[in-house]
PDB file of C-alpha atoms in Angstrom:
ATOM      1  CA  MET A 183     123.859 164.437 110.881  1.00  0.00           C
ATOM      2  CA  ASP A 184     121.970 166.557 108.364  1.00  0.00           C
ATOM      3  CA  LYS A 185     119.160 165.310 106.130  1.00  0.00           C
ATOM      4  CA  LYS A 186     121.324 165.514 102.987  1.00  0.00           C
ATOM      5  CA  SER A 187     123.949 163.155 104.432  1.00  0.00           C
ATOM      6  CA  LYS A 188     121.284 160.668 105.525  1.00  0.00           C
ATOM      7  CA  GLN A 189     119.786 160.617 102.032  1.00  0.00           C
ATOM      8  CA  LYS A 190     123.265 160.101 100.507  1.00  0.00           C
ATOM      9  CA  PHE A 191     124.039 157.153 102.793  1.00  0.00           C
ATOM     10  CA  PHE A 192     120.593 155.691 102.307  1.00  0.00           C
ATOM     11  CA  LYS A 193     121.017 155.640  98.514  1.00  0.00           C
ATOM     12  CA  ARG A 194     124.575 154.418  98.642  1.00  0.00           C
ATOM     13  CA  ASN A 195     123.649 151.565 101.000  1.00  0.00           C
ATOM     14  CA  GLY A 196     120.953 150.226  98.708  1.00  0.00           C
ATOM     15  CA  GLY A 197     117.956 151.860 100.332  1.00  0.00           C
ATOM     16  CA  LEU A 198     116.093 152.358  97.048  1.00  0.00           C
ATOM     17  CA  LEU A 199     116.470 148.679  96.130  1.00  0.00           C
ATOM     18  CA  LEU A 200     115.200 147.575  99.550  1.00  0.00           C
ATOM     19  CA  GLN A 201     112.238 149.952  99.298  1.00  0.00           C
ATOM     20  CA  HIS A 202     111.392 148.382  95.912  1.00  0.00           C
ATOM     21  CA  HIS A 203     111.490 144.884  97.431  1.00  0.00           C
ATOM     22  CA  ILE A 204     109.261 145.983 100.341  1.00  0.00           C
ATOM     23  CA  SER A 205     106.675 147.693  98.127  1.00  0.00           C
ATOM     24  CA  SER A 206     106.507 144.797  95.641  1.00  0.00           C
ATOM     25  CA  THR A 207     105.612 142.274  98.395  1.00  0.00           C
ATOM     26  CA  ARG A 208     103.533 144.509 100.637  1.00  0.00           C
ATOM     27  CA  GLY A 209     100.866 142.537 102.483  1.00  0.00           C
ATOM     28  CA  SER A 210     102.034 139.131 101.281  1.00  0.00           C
ATOM     29  CA  THR A 211     105.105 138.598 103.502  1.00  0.00           C
ATOM     30  CA  PRO A 212     106.487 139.908 106.821  1.00  0.00           C
ATOM     31  CA  GLN A 213     107.869 143.337 106.169  1.00  0.00           C
ATOM     32  CA  THR A 214     111.548 144.282 106.512  1.00  0.00           C
ATOM     33  CA  LYS A 215     111.658 147.274 108.822  1.00  0.00           C
ATOM     34  CA  LEU A 216     113.689 150.345 107.941  1.00  0.00           C
ATOM     35  CA  PHE A 217     114.872 151.820 111.240  1.00  0.00           C
ATOM     36  CA  VAL A 218     115.658 155.515 111.820  1.00  0.00           C
ATOM     37  CA  ARG A 219     119.121 156.372 112.984  1.00  0.00           C
ATOM     38  CA  GLU A 220     117.922 158.476 115.865  1.00  0.00           C
ATOM     39  CA  ASP A 221     115.753 155.633 117.219  1.00  0.00           C
ATOM     40  CA  LEU A 222     118.711 153.273 117.302  1.00  0.00           C
ATOM     41  CA  LYS A 223     120.967 155.886 118.916  1.00  0.00           C
ATOM     42  CA  LYS A 224     118.333 156.335 121.655  1.00  0.00           C
ATOM     43  CA  ALA A 225     117.879 152.581 122.033  1.00  0.00           C
ATOM     44  CA  THR A 226     121.607 152.004 122.610  1.00  0.00           C
ATOM     45  CA  ASP A 227     122.310 155.191 124.607  1.00  0.00           C
ATOM     46  CA  ASN A 228     124.218 156.559 121.612  1.00  0.00           C
ATOM     47  CA  PHE A 229     126.034 153.234 121.196  1.00  0.00           C
ATOM     48  CA  ASN A 230     127.339 153.387 124.720  1.00  0.00           C
ATOM     49  CA  GLU A 231     130.254 151.074 125.563  1.00  0.00           C
ATOM     50  CA  ASN A 232     128.236 149.698 128.430  1.00  0.00           C
ATOM     51  CA  ARG A 233     125.762 148.290 125.891  1.00  0.00           C
ATOM     52  CA  ILE A 234     128.351 146.244 124.011  1.00  0.00           C
ATOM     53  CA  LEU A 235     127.496 142.541 123.818  1.00  0.00           C
ATOM     54  CA  GLY A 236     130.363 141.509 121.601  1.00  0.00           C
ATOM     55  CA  LYS A 237     133.173 143.020 119.624  1.00  0.00           C
ATOM     56  CA  GLY A 238     135.321 141.758 116.752  1.00  0.00           C
ATOM     57  CA  GLY A 239     137.597 142.956 113.981  1.00  0.00           C
ATOM     58  CA  LEU A 240     134.667 143.597 111.621  1.00  0.00           C
ATOM     59  CA  GLY A 241     132.080 145.041 113.919  1.00  0.00           C
ATOM     60  CA  THR A 242     130.425 145.528 117.303  1.00  0.00           C
ATOM     61  CA  VAL A 243     127.035 144.296 118.645  1.00  0.00           C
ATOM     62  CA  TYR A 244     125.079 146.510 121.036  1.00  0.00           C
ATOM     63  CA  LYS A 245     122.099 145.709 123.231  1.00  0.00           C
ATOM     64  CA  GLY A 246     119.254 148.143 122.881  1.00  0.00           C
ATOM     65  CA  MET A 247     115.660 148.789 123.868  1.00  0.00           C
ATOM     66  CA  LEU A 248     113.096 150.398 121.544  1.00  0.00           C
ATOM     67  CA  SER A 249     110.462 152.824 122.762  1.00  0.00           C
ATOM     68  CA  ASP A 250     107.870 150.000 122.844  1.00  0.00           C
ATOM     69  CA  GLY A 251     110.059 148.014 125.255  1.00  0.00           C
ATOM     70  CA  SER A 252     111.334 145.521 122.668  1.00  0.00           C
ATOM     71  CA  VAL A 253     114.894 144.371 123.369  1.00  0.00           C
ATOM     72  CA  ILE A 254     117.139 144.310 120.293  1.00  0.00           C
ATOM     73  CA  ALA A 255     120.721 143.656 119.246  1.00  0.00           C
ATOM     74  CA  VAL A 256     122.244 146.164 116.859  1.00  0.00           C
ATOM     75  CA  LYS A 257     125.233 145.143 114.746  1.00  0.00           C
ATOM     76  CA  LYS A 258     127.438 148.045 113.706  1.00  0.00           C
ATOM     77  CA  SER A 259     129.980 146.953 111.087  1.00  0.00           C
ATOM     78  CA  ASN A 260     133.362 148.594 110.756  1.00  0.00           C
ATOM     79  CA  ILE A 261     133.526 148.106 106.999  1.00  0.00           C
ATOM     80  CA  VAL A 262     131.160 147.631 104.081  1.00  0.00           C
ATOM     81  CA  ASP A 263     131.908 146.125 100.671  1.00  0.00           C
ATOM     82  CA  LYS A 264     130.509 148.652  98.172  1.00  0.00           C
ATOM     83  CA  ASN A 265     130.673 145.989  95.432  1.00  0.00           C
ATOM     84  CA  GLN A 266     128.268 143.733  97.311  1.00  0.00           C
ATOM     85  CA  VAL A 267     125.495 146.267  98.081  1.00  0.00           C
ATOM     86  CA  ASP A 268     122.813 144.561  95.910  1.00  0.00           C
ATOM     87  CA  GLN A 269     123.556 141.124  97.435  1.00  0.00           C
ATOM     88  CA  PHE A 270     123.558 142.622 100.922  1.00  0.00           C
ATOM     89  CA  ILE A 271     120.108 144.128 100.383  1.00  0.00           C
ATOM     90  CA  ASN A 272     118.736 140.925  98.934  1.00  0.00           C
ATOM     91  CA  GLU A 273     119.996 139.017 101.954  1.00  0.00           C
ATOM     92  CA  VAL A 274     118.502 141.552 104.329  1.00  0.00           C
ATOM     93  CA  PHE A 275     115.144 141.273 102.615  1.00  0.00           C
ATOM     94  CA  ILE A 276     115.125 137.434 102.576  1.00  0.00           C
ATOM     95  CA  LEU A 277     116.456 136.837 106.068  1.00  0.00           C
ATOM     96  CA  SER A 278     114.105 139.341 107.727  1.00  0.00           C
ATOM     97  CA  GLN A 279     111.223 137.147 106.507  1.00  0.00           C
ATOM     98  CA  ILE A 280     112.594 133.957 108.016  1.00  0.00           C
ATOM     99  CA  SER A 281     111.185 132.656 111.293  1.00  0.00           C
ATOM    100  CA  HIS A 282     112.957 129.506 112.496  1.00  0.00           C
ATOM    101  CA  ARG A 283     114.048 128.222 115.882  1.00  0.00           C
ATOM    102  CA  HIS A 284     117.683 127.966 114.684  1.00  0.00           C
ATOM    103  CA  VAL A 285     117.852 131.450 113.195  1.00  0.00           C
ATOM    104  CA  VAL A 286     118.332 134.703 115.004  1.00  0.00           C
ATOM    105  CA  LYS A 287     115.475 136.913 113.768  1.00  0.00           C
ATOM    106  CA  LEU A 288     116.620 139.809 111.622  1.00  0.00           C
ATOM    107  CA  LEU A 289     114.079 142.614 112.164  1.00  0.00           C
ATOM    108  CA  GLY A 290     115.485 145.072 109.653  1.00  0.00           C
ATOM    109  CA  CYS A 291     118.218 147.634 109.192  1.00  0.00           C
ATOM    110  CA  CYS A 292     119.158 151.281 109.179  1.00  0.00           C
ATOM    111  CA  LEU A 293     120.666 152.521 105.937  1.00  0.00           C
ATOM    112  CA  GLU A 294     120.952 156.220 106.654  1.00  0.00           C
ATOM    113  CA  THR A 295     124.324 155.840 108.380  1.00  0.00           C
ATOM    114  CA  GLU A 296     127.755 155.637 106.783  1.00  0.00           C
ATOM    115  CA  VAL A 297     127.763 151.847 107.383  1.00  0.00           C
ATOM    116  CA  PRO A 298     124.468 149.946 107.509  1.00  0.00           C
ATOM    117  CA  LEU A 299     123.179 148.921 110.958  1.00  0.00           C
ATOM    118  CA  LEU A 300     121.530 145.515 111.303  1.00  0.00           C
ATOM    119  CA  VAL A 301     118.811 145.073 113.926  1.00  0.00           C
ATOM    120  CA  TYR A 302     118.146 141.607 115.371  1.00  0.00           C
ATOM    121  CA  GLU A 303     115.589 140.328 117.791  1.00  0.00           C
ATOM    122  CA  ALA A 304     117.337 139.801 121.130  1.00  0.00           C
ATOM    123  CA  VAL A 305     117.237 136.083 121.920  1.00  0.00           C
ATOM    124  CA  VAL A 306     119.319 135.008 124.885  1.00  0.00           C
ATOM    125  CA  SER A 307     120.895 131.608 124.148  1.00  0.00           C
ATOM    126  CA  ASP A 308     122.887 129.332 126.482  1.00  0.00           C
ATOM    127  CA  PHE A 309     126.028 131.091 125.221  1.00  0.00           C
ATOM    128  CA  GLY A 310     124.653 134.611 125.520  1.00  0.00           C
ATOM    129  CA  LEU A 311     123.293 137.000 122.931  1.00  0.00           C
ATOM    130  CA  SER A 312     126.724 137.948 121.590  1.00  0.00           C
ATOM    131  CA  ARG A 313     127.185 134.366 120.349  1.00  0.00           C
ATOM    132  CA  SER A 314     123.834 134.515 118.541  1.00  0.00           C
ATOM    133  CA  VAL A 315     124.606 137.495 116.362  1.00  0.00           C
ATOM    134  CA  PRO A 316     127.584 137.111 113.995  1.00  0.00           C
ATOM    135  CA  ILE A 317     130.185 139.786 114.745  1.00  0.00           C
ATOM    136  CA  ASP A 318     133.128 138.872 112.475  1.00  0.00           C
ATOM    137  CA  LYS A 319     131.141 137.946 109.407  1.00  0.00           C
ATOM    138  CA  THR A 320     130.554 140.232 106.484  1.00  0.00           C
ATOM    139  CA  HIS A 321     127.734 138.135 104.991  1.00  0.00           C
ATOM    140  CA  LEU A 322     124.341 137.963 106.660  1.00  0.00           C
ATOM    141  CA  THR A 323     123.833 134.442 105.455  1.00  0.00           C
ATOM    142  CA  THR A 324     126.277 133.047 107.944  1.00  0.00           C
ATOM    143  CA  LEU A 325     123.231 132.950 110.165  1.00  0.00           C
ATOM    144  CA  VAL A 326     121.579 130.191 108.228  1.00  0.00           C
ATOM    145  CA  GLY A 327     122.912 130.376 104.717  1.00  0.00           C
ATOM    146  CA  GLY A 328     121.465 129.467 101.354  1.00  0.00           C
ATOM    147  CA  THR A 329     121.790 130.082  97.696  1.00  0.00           C
ATOM    148  CA  PHE A 330     123.941 132.883  98.994  1.00  0.00           C
ATOM    149  CA  GLY A 331     125.508 130.620 101.588  1.00  0.00           C
ATOM    150  CA  TYR A 332     123.743 127.989 103.679  1.00  0.00           C
ATOM    151  CA  LEU A 333     120.044 128.666 103.047  1.00  0.00           C
ATOM    152  CA  ASP A 334     118.011 125.718 101.701  1.00  0.00           C
ATOM    153  CA  PRO A 335     117.232 126.391  98.021  1.00  0.00           C
ATOM    154  CA  GLU A 336     113.722 125.013  98.584  1.00  0.00           C
ATOM    155  CA  TYR A 337     113.000 127.965 100.893  1.00  0.00           C
ATOM    156  CA  PHE A 338     112.725 130.198  97.888  1.00  0.00           C
ATOM    157  CA  ARG A 339     109.936 128.042  96.473  1.00  0.00           C
ATOM    158  CA  SER A 340     108.082 127.108  99.664  1.00  0.00           C
ATOM    159  CA  GLY A 341     109.015 129.852 102.118  1.00  0.00           C
ATOM    160  CA  GLN A 342     109.412 127.131 104.762  1.00  0.00           C
ATOM    161  CA  LEU A 343     112.426 125.800 106.621  1.00  0.00           C
ATOM    162  CA  ASN A 344     112.483 122.292 108.098  1.00  0.00           C
ATOM    163  CA  ASP A 345     114.804 119.619 109.427  1.00  0.00           C
ATOM    164  CA  LYS A 346     116.112 118.892 105.877  1.00  0.00           C
ATOM    165  CA  SER A 347     117.085 122.554 105.673  1.00  0.00           C
ATOM    166  CA  ASP A 348     119.431 121.934 108.552  1.00  0.00           C
ATOM    167  CA  VAL A 349     120.865 118.986 106.653  1.00  0.00           C
ATOM    168  CA  TYR A 350     121.557 121.223 103.658  1.00  0.00           C
ATOM    169  CA  ALA A 351     123.320 123.783 105.864  1.00  0.00           C
ATOM    170  CA  PHE A 352     125.434 120.954 107.431  1.00  0.00           C
ATOM    171  CA  GLY A 353     126.401 119.835 103.935  1.00  0.00           C
ATOM    172  CA  VAL A 354     127.681 123.330 103.273  1.00  0.00           C
ATOM    173  CA  VAL A 355     129.764 123.120 106.460  1.00  0.00           C
ATOM    174  CA  LEU A 356     131.246 119.778 105.355  1.00  0.00           C
ATOM    175  CA  ALA A 357     132.178 121.342 101.995  1.00  0.00           C
ATOM    176  CA  GLU A 358     133.828 124.251 103.823  1.00  0.00           C
ATOM    177  CA  LEU A 359     135.829 121.874 106.008  1.00  0.00           C
ATOM    178  CA  LEU A 360     137.014 119.825 103.049  1.00  0.00           C
ATOM    179  CA  THR A 361     137.993 122.790 100.873  1.00  0.00           C
ATOM    180  CA  GLY A 362     139.032 125.338 103.449  1.00  0.00           C
ATOM    181  CA  GLN A 363     136.870 127.836 101.601  1.00  0.00           C
ATOM    182  CA  GLN A 364     133.968 129.987 102.745  1.00  0.00           C
ATOM    183  CA  ALA A 365     130.449 129.363 101.505  1.00  0.00           C
ATOM    184  CA  VAL A 366     130.287 132.925 100.205  1.00  0.00           C
ATOM    185  CA  SER A 367     133.287 134.974  99.162  1.00  0.00           C
ATOM    186  CA  SER A 368     133.681 138.388  97.595  1.00  0.00           C
ATOM    187  CA  LYS A 369     136.606 136.939  95.607  1.00  0.00           C
ATOM    188  CA  THR A 370     134.322 134.945  93.319  1.00  0.00           C
ATOM    189  CA  ASP A 371     130.806 135.190  91.915  1.00  0.00           C
ATOM    190  CA  VAL A 372     130.318 131.412  92.096  1.00  0.00           C
ATOM    191  CA  GLY A 373     129.293 130.001  95.494  1.00  0.00           C
ATOM    192  CA  LEU A 374     131.146 127.118  97.153  1.00  0.00           C
ATOM    193  CA  VAL A 375     128.195 124.742  96.824  1.00  0.00           C
ATOM    194  CA  LEU A 376     128.109 125.048  93.028  1.00  0.00           C
ATOM    195  CA  ARG A 377     131.908 124.701  92.718  1.00  0.00           C
ATOM    196  CA  PHE A 378     131.872 121.672  95.082  1.00  0.00           C
ATOM    197  CA  ARG A 379     129.118 119.936  93.130  1.00  0.00           C
ATOM    198  CA  SER A 380     130.874 120.644  89.830  1.00  0.00           C
ATOM    199  CA  ALA A 381     134.202 119.303  91.107  1.00  0.00           C
ATOM    200  CA  ILE A 382     132.581 115.983  92.148  1.00  0.00           C
ATOM    201  CA  LYS A 383     130.726 115.671  88.891  1.00  0.00           C
ATOM    202  CA  GLU A 384     133.898 116.324  86.879  1.00  0.00           C
ATOM    203  CA  ASN A 385     136.036 114.037  89.070  1.00  0.00           C
ATOM    204  CA  SER A 386     138.233 116.970  90.057  1.00  0.00           C
ATOM    205  CA  LEU A 387     137.437 117.021  93.798  1.00  0.00           C
ATOM    206  CA  PHE A 388     141.086 116.860  94.878  1.00  0.00           C
ATOM    207  CA  GLN A 389     141.830 120.043  92.928  1.00  0.00           C
ATOM    208  CA  ILE A 390     139.641 122.145  95.245  1.00  0.00           C
ATOM    209  CA  LEU A 391     140.419 120.352  98.519  1.00  0.00           C
ATOM    210  CA  GLU A 392     142.304 122.153 101.265  1.00  0.00           C
ATOM    211  CA  LYS A 393     145.988 121.418 100.628  1.00  0.00           C
ATOM    212  CA  ARG A 394     146.728 119.602 103.872  1.00  0.00           C
ATOM    213  CA  ILE A 395     143.633 117.393 103.558  1.00  0.00           C
ATOM    214  CA  ALA A 396     144.438 116.573  99.927  1.00  0.00           C
ATOM    215  CA  THR A 397     148.017 115.524 100.717  1.00  0.00           C
ATOM    216  CA  GLU A 398     147.714 113.949 104.130  1.00  0.00           C
ATOM    217  CA  GLY A 399     144.123 112.685 104.426  1.00  0.00           C
ATOM    218  CA  PRO A 400     143.246 109.069 103.582  1.00  0.00           C
ATOM    219  CA  GLU A 401     141.612 109.099 100.146  1.00  0.00           C
ATOM    220  CA  GLU A 402     138.933 106.616 101.136  1.00  0.00           C
ATOM    221  CA  GLU A 403     137.770 108.763 104.057  1.00  0.00           C
ATOM    222  CA  ILE A 404     137.876 112.012 102.011  1.00  0.00           C
ATOM    223  CA  LEU A 405     135.716 110.508  99.314  1.00  0.00           C
ATOM    224  CA  ALA A 406     133.251 109.147 101.884  1.00  0.00           C
ATOM    225  CA  VAL A 407     132.808 112.553 103.522  1.00  0.00           C
ATOM    226  CA  ALA A 408     132.604 114.286 100.113  1.00  0.00           C
ATOM    227  CA  LYS A 409     129.879 111.876  98.989  1.00  0.00           C
ATOM    228  CA  LEU A 410     127.961 112.455 102.235  1.00  0.00           C
ATOM    229  CA  ALA A 411     128.225 116.244 101.718  1.00  0.00           C
ATOM    230  CA  LYS A 412     126.968 115.834  98.143  1.00  0.00           C
ATOM    231  CA  ARG A 413     123.868 113.943  99.422  1.00  0.00           C
ATOM    232  CA  CYS A 414     123.229 116.652 102.020  1.00  0.00           C
ATOM    233  CA  LEU A 415     123.393 119.283  99.281  1.00  0.00           C
ATOM    234  CA  LYS A 416     120.688 117.743  97.100  1.00  0.00           C
ATOM    235  CA  LEU A 417     118.455 120.499  95.749  1.00  0.00           C
ATOM    236  CA  THR A 418     115.348 118.444  96.591  1.00  0.00           C
ATOM    237  CA  ALA A 419     114.842 118.124 100.351  1.00  0.00           C
ATOM    238  CA  ARG A 420     113.298 114.650 100.249  1.00  0.00           C
ATOM    239  CA  LYS A 421     116.425 113.288  98.545  1.00  0.00           C
ATOM    240  CA  ARG A 422     118.662 114.377 101.436  1.00  0.00           C
ATOM    241  CA  PRO A 423     119.432 112.065 104.353  1.00  0.00           C
ATOM    242  CA  CYS A 424     118.069 112.915 107.791  1.00  0.00           C
ATOM    243  CA  MET A 425     120.516 114.169 110.399  1.00  0.00           C
ATOM    244  CA  LYS A 426     120.424 110.796 112.251  1.00  0.00           C
ATOM    245  CA  GLU A 427     121.635 109.109 109.082  1.00  0.00           C
ATOM    246  CA  VAL A 428     124.343 111.736 108.670  1.00  0.00           C
ATOM    247  CA  ALA A 429     125.492 111.335 112.279  1.00  0.00           C
ATOM    248  CA  ALA A 430     125.462 107.536 112.005  1.00  0.00           C
ATOM    249  CA  GLU A 431     127.566 107.660 108.836  1.00  0.00           C
ATOM    250  CA  LEU A 432     130.117 110.009 110.312  1.00  0.00           C
ATOM    251  CA  ASP A 433     130.238 107.901 113.446  1.00  0.00           C
ATOM    252  CA  GLY A 434     130.863 104.798 111.348  1.00  0.00           C
ATOM    253  CA  LEU A 435     133.794 106.483 109.614  1.00  0.00           C
ATOM    254  CA  THR A 436     135.239 107.474 112.983  1.00  0.00           C
ATOM    255  CA  ARG A 437     134.930 103.956 114.317  1.00  0.00           C
ATOM    256  CA  ILE A 438     136.595 102.429 111.233  1.00  0.00           C
ATOM    257  CA  LYS A 439     139.522 104.876 111.651  1.00  0.00           C
ATOM    258  CA  GLU A 440     139.852 104.103 115.378  1.00  0.00           C
ATOM    259  CA  HIS A 441     139.736 100.368 114.689  1.00  0.00           C
ATOM    260  CA  LYS A 442     142.591 100.677 112.150  1.00  0.00           C
ATOM    261  CA  ILE A 443     144.667 102.646 114.622  1.00  0.00           C
ATOM    262  CA  CYS A 444     144.126 100.035 117.286  1.00  0.00           C
ATOM    263  CA  LYS A 445     145.213  97.221 114.993  1.00  0.00           C
ATOM    264  CA  GLN A 446     148.355  99.105 113.994  1.00  0.00           C
ATOM    265  CA  THR A 447     149.473  99.932 117.535  1.00  0.00           C
ATOM    266  CA  SER A 448     148.680  97.415 120.229  1.00  0.00           C
ATOM    267  CA  ARG A 449     146.354  94.684 119.137  1.00  0.00           C
ATOM    268  CA  ASP A 450     145.848  93.043 122.554  1.00  0.00           C
ATOM    269  CA  THR A 451     145.297  96.281 124.500  1.00  0.00           C
ATOM    270  CA  CYS A 452     143.039  97.917 121.979  1.00  0.00           C
ATOM    271  CA  CYS A 453     140.984  94.903 121.160  1.00  0.00           C
ATOM    272  CA  SER A 454     139.026  94.866 124.444  1.00  0.00           C
ATOM    273  CA  THR A 455     138.623  98.670 124.294  1.00  0.00           C
ATOM    274  CA  SER A 456     137.281  98.438 120.742  1.00  0.00           C
ATOM    275  CA  GLU A 457     134.820  95.713 121.655  1.00  0.00           C
ATOM    276  CA  ARG A 458     133.410  97.810 124.488  1.00  0.00           C
ATOM    277  CA  SER A 459     133.207 100.884 122.227  1.00  0.00           C
ATOM    278  CA  PHE A 460     131.592  98.922 119.421  1.00  0.00           C
ATOM    279  CA  SER A 461     129.103  97.315 121.747  1.00  0.00           C
ATOM    280  CA  CYS A 462     128.083 100.659 123.291  1.00  0.00           C
ATOM    281  CA  THR A 463     127.917 102.425 119.877  1.00  0.00           C
ATOM    282  CA  ASN A 464     125.928  99.640 118.245  1.00  0.00           C
ATOM    283  CA  GLU A 465     123.343  99.779 121.033  1.00  0.00           C
ATOM    284  CA  THR A 466     122.925 103.525 120.491  1.00  0.00           C
ATOM    285  CA  LEU A 467     122.753 103.142 116.723  1.00  0.00           C
ATOM    286  CA  GLY A 468     120.102 100.472 117.199  1.00  0.00           C
ATOM    287  CA  GLU A 469     117.938 102.899 119.117  1.00  0.00           C
ATOM    288  CA  ASP A 470     118.460 105.536 116.429  1.00  0.00           C
ATOM    289  CA  ASP A 471     117.492 103.094 113.683  1.00  0.00           C
ATOM    290  CA  GLU A 472     114.197 102.441 115.454  1.00  0.00           C
ATOM    291  CA  ASP A 473     113.563 106.160 115.625  1.00  0.00           C
ATOM    292  CA  ILE A 474     114.250 106.530 111.915  1.00  0.00           C
ATOM    293  CA  LYS A 475     111.773 103.752 111.063  1.00  0.00           C
TER     294      LYS A 475
END
């Protein structure tokens, strides 16, 4: 590939915007690294099939090794949304500065190729590296999310992620399950979290629910889960419940539903089963309550 083509791709893929971000924060935050195409080709043996860790409809993840011995995972997407370049670059810049045990570290990217290459730190999880790096996701924020998806809004003020950040991300997942919509979509400029909050505030929740849930789900349970999601999505972290509270509340909803089913089917048979289940669950919840205190 000639120098002119590299420059064209670099500019088209938002390279100038990323360079501006990097220069404006130089020395104050961890730097997003701009990788050279030749270095990534060498690291992956020219994207050899033997280096593939995972493959999906939207891209392929390769295992690679840099000249300094660092093991990396390179995501090569099949497509790129030209209308989302600025958002893509902003997400690259933000996520490459995040260091958290639940987030695969994004080291940087290469923008001098036809489609941007994303470079992650290779962290082998229990499910393998290919499960750690999102293959069939067009948005980077599916890693952890945020104002763009699942990322705690407080991160932009404090630069820190904590347990309450996980609660926020879980709230986004609950909203996705209830509505059947993605946290971030190229079809709309307004994120799911904002639309979900607005629907609850305007008493129009059932208008944005996934059709099957809205028509078949028990209204009482739907509202309970929606209210829980709303609490998890509080902008201020201290106002959110802890994950133990969230788990206990969901467990309580499950037990209520099971109890109703038992009463409707075979009262005598289910009664003893329910008592054993309730006894066991209550003991567990009692231990959790002590931990919370």
